[in-house]
Amino acid sequence: MDAVSFKQRFMPHWRHCFWVAWRLTGCTQDAEDLVQEVFLKLWMKREDLYGIDNDEAYLTTLVRHLYLDQRRKHVNMTGTPVEEIPVEDGDDVMGRVEVRDEVEQVARLIGQLPRQQQKVITMHDIDQLSSEEIYSQTGLSHVNIRTLLSRARKNLRVLFKKL
């Protein structure tokens, strides 16, 4: 697989991978590092990727497994839990802080939505689950899922305007 094909096939899923990684790590920089590592591993295995049916599900699994592997490796080597790793100073600290603040702000706004709207918008827009997957996990009808998504997005727009 050449670089152009690789980018066209997998880069549209970058945002989903980032959200999965962010939910696992709770840190924007760690999530970005994790996603970068996932795409590096993916690139190294690019000739073996033709049999994958669902790219997004494959990437989600890859993010989770890499996170767990890194966590196990770090705890085994240092005995220090991942949450206690000191944050290193970087060149773009302000940019990372701003992105982290924006992500936290969106999470807070989602937290202000009614429970069902929170659940559905998180499952659909952050976890990137399909309506069918949301249906199987919640039992909500497809019409109800669309309605809740629409209302959640509308309520988020209103909340953003109030900021």
mmCIF file of C-alpha atoms in Angstrom:
data_model
loop_
_atom_site.group_PDB
_atom_site.id
_atom_site.type_symbol
_atom_site.label_atom_id
_atom_site.label_comp_id
_atom_site.label_asym_id
_atom_site.label_seq_id
_atom_site.Cartn_x
_atom_site.Cartn_y
_atom_site.Cartn_z
ATOM 1 C CA MET A 1 0.000 0.000 0.000
ATOM 2 C CA ASP A 2 1.447 3.348 -0.987
ATOM 3 C CA ALA A 3 1.359 6.514 1.125
ATOM 4 C CA VAL A 4 -1.554 8.094 -0.763
ATOM 5 C CA SER A 5 -3.752 5.004 -0.379
ATOM 6 C CA PHE A 6 -2.784 4.732 3.268
ATOM 7 C CA LYS A 7 -3.719 8.352 3.943
ATOM 8 C CA GLN A 8 -7.012 8.103 2.088
ATOM 9 C CA ARG A 9 -7.990 4.939 3.908
ATOM 10 C CA PHE A 10 -6.881 5.611 7.481
ATOM 11 C CA MET A 11 -6.424 9.355 8.080
ATOM 12 C CA PRO A 12 -10.190 10.075 8.083
ATOM 13 C CA HIS A 13 -10.283 7.998 11.291
ATOM 14 C CA TRP A 14 -7.654 10.092 13.079
ATOM 15 C CA ARG A 15 -10.193 12.116 15.067
ATOM 16 C CA HIS A 16 -11.981 8.967 16.256
ATOM 17 C CA CYS A 17 -8.661 7.434 17.324
ATOM 18 C CA PHE A 18 -7.785 10.619 19.182
ATOM 19 C CA TRP A 19 -11.084 10.588 21.111
ATOM 20 C CA VAL A 20 -10.633 6.932 22.048
ATOM 21 C CA ALA A 21 -7.069 7.635 23.169
ATOM 22 C CA TRP A 22 -8.120 10.756 25.065
ATOM 23 C CA ARG A 23 -10.816 8.845 26.913
ATOM 24 C CA LEU A 24 -8.236 6.230 27.883
ATOM 25 C CA THR A 25 -5.447 8.605 28.887
ATOM 26 C CA GLY A 26 -7.373 11.689 30.011
ATOM 27 C CA CYS A 27 -4.590 13.828 28.573
ATOM 28 C CA THR A 28 -4.414 15.506 25.187
ATOM 29 C CA GLN A 29 -0.656 15.097 24.765
ATOM 30 C CA ASP A 30 -0.712 11.418 25.757
ATOM 31 C CA ALA A 31 -3.631 10.831 23.406
ATOM 32 C CA GLU A 32 -1.780 12.501 20.527
ATOM 33 C CA ASP A 33 1.325 10.420 21.258
ATOM 34 C CA LEU A 34 -0.728 7.237 21.417
ATOM 35 C CA VAL A 35 -2.464 7.958 18.110
ATOM 36 C CA GLN A 36 0.848 8.790 16.473
ATOM 37 C CA GLU A 37 2.251 5.462 17.687
ATOM 38 C CA VAL A 38 -0.839 3.647 16.364
ATOM 39 C CA PHE A 39 -0.436 5.171 12.918
ATOM 40 C CA LEU A 40 3.285 4.365 12.918
ATOM 41 C CA LYS A 41 2.535 0.703 13.740
ATOM 42 C CA LEU A 42 -0.184 0.700 11.116
ATOM 43 C CA TRP A 43 2.223 2.078 8.505
ATOM 44 C CA MET A 44 4.768 -0.600 9.370
ATOM 45 C CA LYS A 45 2.088 -3.284 8.787
ATOM 46 C CA ARG A 46 0.571 -1.603 5.724
ATOM 47 C CA GLU A 47 1.033 -4.624 3.442
ATOM 48 C CA ASP A 48 -1.076 -6.791 5.776
ATOM 49 C CA LEU A 49 -4.063 -4.424 5.992
ATOM 50 C CA TYR A 50 -6.014 -5.503 2.927
ATOM 51 C CA GLY A 51 -8.133 -8.071 4.789
ATOM 52 C CA ILE A 52 -9.609 -5.587 7.278
ATOM 53 C CA ASP A 53 -13.366 -5.165 6.900
ATOM 54 C CA ASN A 54 -13.936 -2.311 9.366
ATOM 55 C CA ASP A 55 -11.043 0.149 9.517
ATOM 56 C CA GLU A 56 -12.492 2.158 12.390
ATOM 57 C CA ALA A 57 -13.080 -0.876 14.594
ATOM 58 C CA TYR A 58 -9.584 -2.138 13.805
ATOM 59 C CA LEU A 59 -8.055 1.224 14.727
ATOM 60 C CA THR A 60 -10.090 1.412 17.948
ATOM 61 C CA THR A 61 -8.822 -2.013 18.970
ATOM 62 C CA LEU A 62 -5.276 -1.018 18.055
ATOM 63 C CA VAL A 63 -5.494 2.148 20.194
ATOM 64 C CA ARG A 64 -6.824 0.225 23.188
ATOM 65 C CA HIS A 65 -4.264 -2.564 22.923
ATOM 66 C CA LEU A 66 -1.358 -0.166 22.513
ATOM 67 C CA TYR A 67 -2.565 1.864 25.508
ATOM 68 C CA LEU A 68 -2.783 -1.267 27.663
ATOM 69 C CA ASP A 69 0.614 -2.498 26.460
ATOM 70 C CA GLN A 70 2.265 0.841 27.222
ATOM 71 C CA ARG A 71 0.616 1.004 30.612
ATOM 72 C CA ARG A 72 1.714 -2.536 31.544
ATOM 73 C CA LYS A 73 5.218 -1.913 30.261
ATOM 74 C CA HIS A 74 5.588 1.358 32.167
ATOM 75 C CA VAL A 75 4.259 -0.028 35.444
ATOM 76 C CA ASN A 76 6.459 -3.111 35.119
ATOM 77 C CA MET A 77 9.604 -1.102 34.381
ATOM 78 C CA THR A 78 9.242 1.684 36.904
ATOM 79 C CA GLY A 79 6.639 0.549 39.374
ATOM 80 C CA THR A 80 5.071 3.998 38.945
ATOM 81 C CA PRO A 81 1.442 4.170 37.832
ATOM 82 C CA VAL A 82 0.885 6.024 34.569
ATOM 83 C CA GLU A 83 -1.106 8.752 36.353
ATOM 84 C CA GLU A 84 2.010 9.762 38.292
ATOM 85 C CA ILE A 85 4.327 10.193 35.288
ATOM 86 C CA PRO A 86 5.712 13.736 35.301
ATOM 87 C CA VAL A 87 4.722 15.895 32.352
ATOM 88 C CA GLU A 88 7.660 17.088 30.296
ATOM 89 C CA ASP A 89 7.956 20.653 29.070
ATOM 90 C CA GLY A 90 7.417 20.941 25.340
ATOM 91 C CA ASP A 91 7.799 23.531 22.620
ATOM 92 C CA ASP A 92 4.082 24.092 22.208
ATOM 93 C CA VAL A 93 2.835 23.954 25.782
ATOM 94 C CA MET A 94 0.292 26.739 25.274
ATOM 95 C CA GLY A 95 -1.167 25.067 22.200
ATOM 96 C CA ARG A 96 -1.564 21.786 24.061
ATOM 97 C CA VAL A 97 -3.108 23.554 27.036
ATOM 98 C CA GLU A 98 -5.606 25.330 24.767
ATOM 99 C CA VAL A 99 -6.596 22.073 23.047
ATOM 100 C CA ARG A 100 -6.948 20.328 26.401
ATOM 101 C CA ASP A 101 -9.076 23.206 27.705
ATOM 102 C CA GLU A 102 -11.328 23.046 24.636
ATOM 103 C CA VAL A 103 -11.761 19.284 25.019
ATOM 104 C CA GLU A 104 -12.555 19.700 28.706
ATOM 105 C CA GLN A 105 -15.014 22.489 27.883
ATOM 106 C CA VAL A 106 -16.842 20.285 25.361
ATOM 107 C CA ALA A 107 -16.935 17.468 27.919
ATOM 108 C CA ARG A 108 -18.405 19.860 30.519
ATOM 109 C CA LEU A 109 -21.047 21.056 28.053
ATOM 110 C CA ILE A 110 -21.968 17.487 27.161
ATOM 111 C CA GLY A 111 -22.265 16.882 30.900
ATOM 112 C CA GLN A 112 -24.951 19.587 31.066
ATOM 113 C CA LEU A 113 -27.191 17.763 28.588
ATOM 114 C CA PRO A 114 -30.010 15.475 29.710
ATOM 115 C CA ARG A 115 -28.735 11.952 30.495
ATOM 116 C CA GLN A 116 -30.096 10.249 27.338
ATOM 117 C CA GLN A 117 -28.674 12.992 25.097
ATOM 118 C CA GLN A 118 -25.286 12.706 26.838
ATOM 119 C CA LYS A 119 -25.250 8.980 26.333
ATOM 120 C CA VAL A 120 -26.250 9.020 22.664
ATOM 121 C CA ILE A 121 -24.003 11.906 21.575
ATOM 122 C CA THR A 122 -21.033 10.363 23.389
ATOM 123 C CA MET A 123 -21.643 6.978 21.830
ATOM 124 C CA HIS A 124 -22.189 8.403 18.339
ATOM 125 C CA ASP A 125 -19.813 11.375 18.050
ATOM 126 C CA ILE A 126 -17.024 10.404 20.431
ATOM 127 C CA ASP A 127 -17.041 6.613 20.438
ATOM 128 C CA GLN A 128 -18.059 6.676 16.756
ATOM 129 C CA LEU A 129 -20.657 3.929 17.192
ATOM 130 C CA SER A 130 -23.236 3.441 14.455
ATOM 131 C CA SER A 131 -26.950 3.771 15.120
ATOM 132 C CA GLU A 132 -27.185 -0.009 14.958
ATOM 133 C CA GLU A 133 -24.505 -0.391 17.645
ATOM 134 C CA ILE A 134 -26.204 2.243 19.815
ATOM 135 C CA TYR A 135 -29.506 0.424 19.338
ATOM 136 C CA SER A 136 -27.983 -2.896 20.401
ATOM 137 C CA GLN A 137 -26.438 -1.349 23.515
ATOM 138 C CA THR A 138 -29.327 0.881 24.599
ATOM 139 C CA GLY A 139 -32.449 -0.601 23.029
ATOM 140 C CA LEU A 140 -33.431 2.864 21.749
ATOM 141 C CA SER A 141 -35.163 2.898 18.364
ATOM 142 C CA HIS A 142 -33.307 4.375 15.388
ATOM 143 C CA VAL A 143 -35.788 7.257 15.250
ATOM 144 C CA ASN A 144 -35.250 7.953 18.950
ATOM 145 C CA ILE A 145 -31.468 7.865 18.465
ATOM 146 C CA ARG A 146 -31.666 10.401 15.609
ATOM 147 C CA THR A 147 -33.980 12.615 17.652
ATOM 148 C CA LEU A 148 -31.715 12.530 20.702
ATOM 149 C CA LEU A 149 -28.653 13.316 18.548
ATOM 150 C CA SER A 150 -30.428 16.227 16.914
ATOM 151 C CA ARG A 151 -31.570 17.649 20.244
ATOM 152 C CA ALA A 152 -28.155 17.143 21.837
ATOM 153 C CA ARG A 153 -26.414 18.983 19.007
ATOM 154 C CA LYS A 154 -28.961 21.790 19.120
ATOM 155 C CA ASN A 155 -28.543 22.106 22.910
ATOM 156 C CA LEU A 156 -24.742 22.150 22.520
ATOM 157 C CA ARG A 157 -24.976 24.978 20.013
ATOM 158 C CA VAL A 158 -27.090 26.946 22.481
ATOM 159 C CA LEU A 159 -24.639 26.247 25.301
ATOM 160 C CA PHE A 160 -21.675 27.297 23.100
ATOM 161 C CA LYS A 161 -23.371 30.594 22.312
ATOM 162 C CA LYS A 162 -23.762 31.300 26.024
ATOM 163 C CA LEU A 163 -20.009 31.044 26.581
#
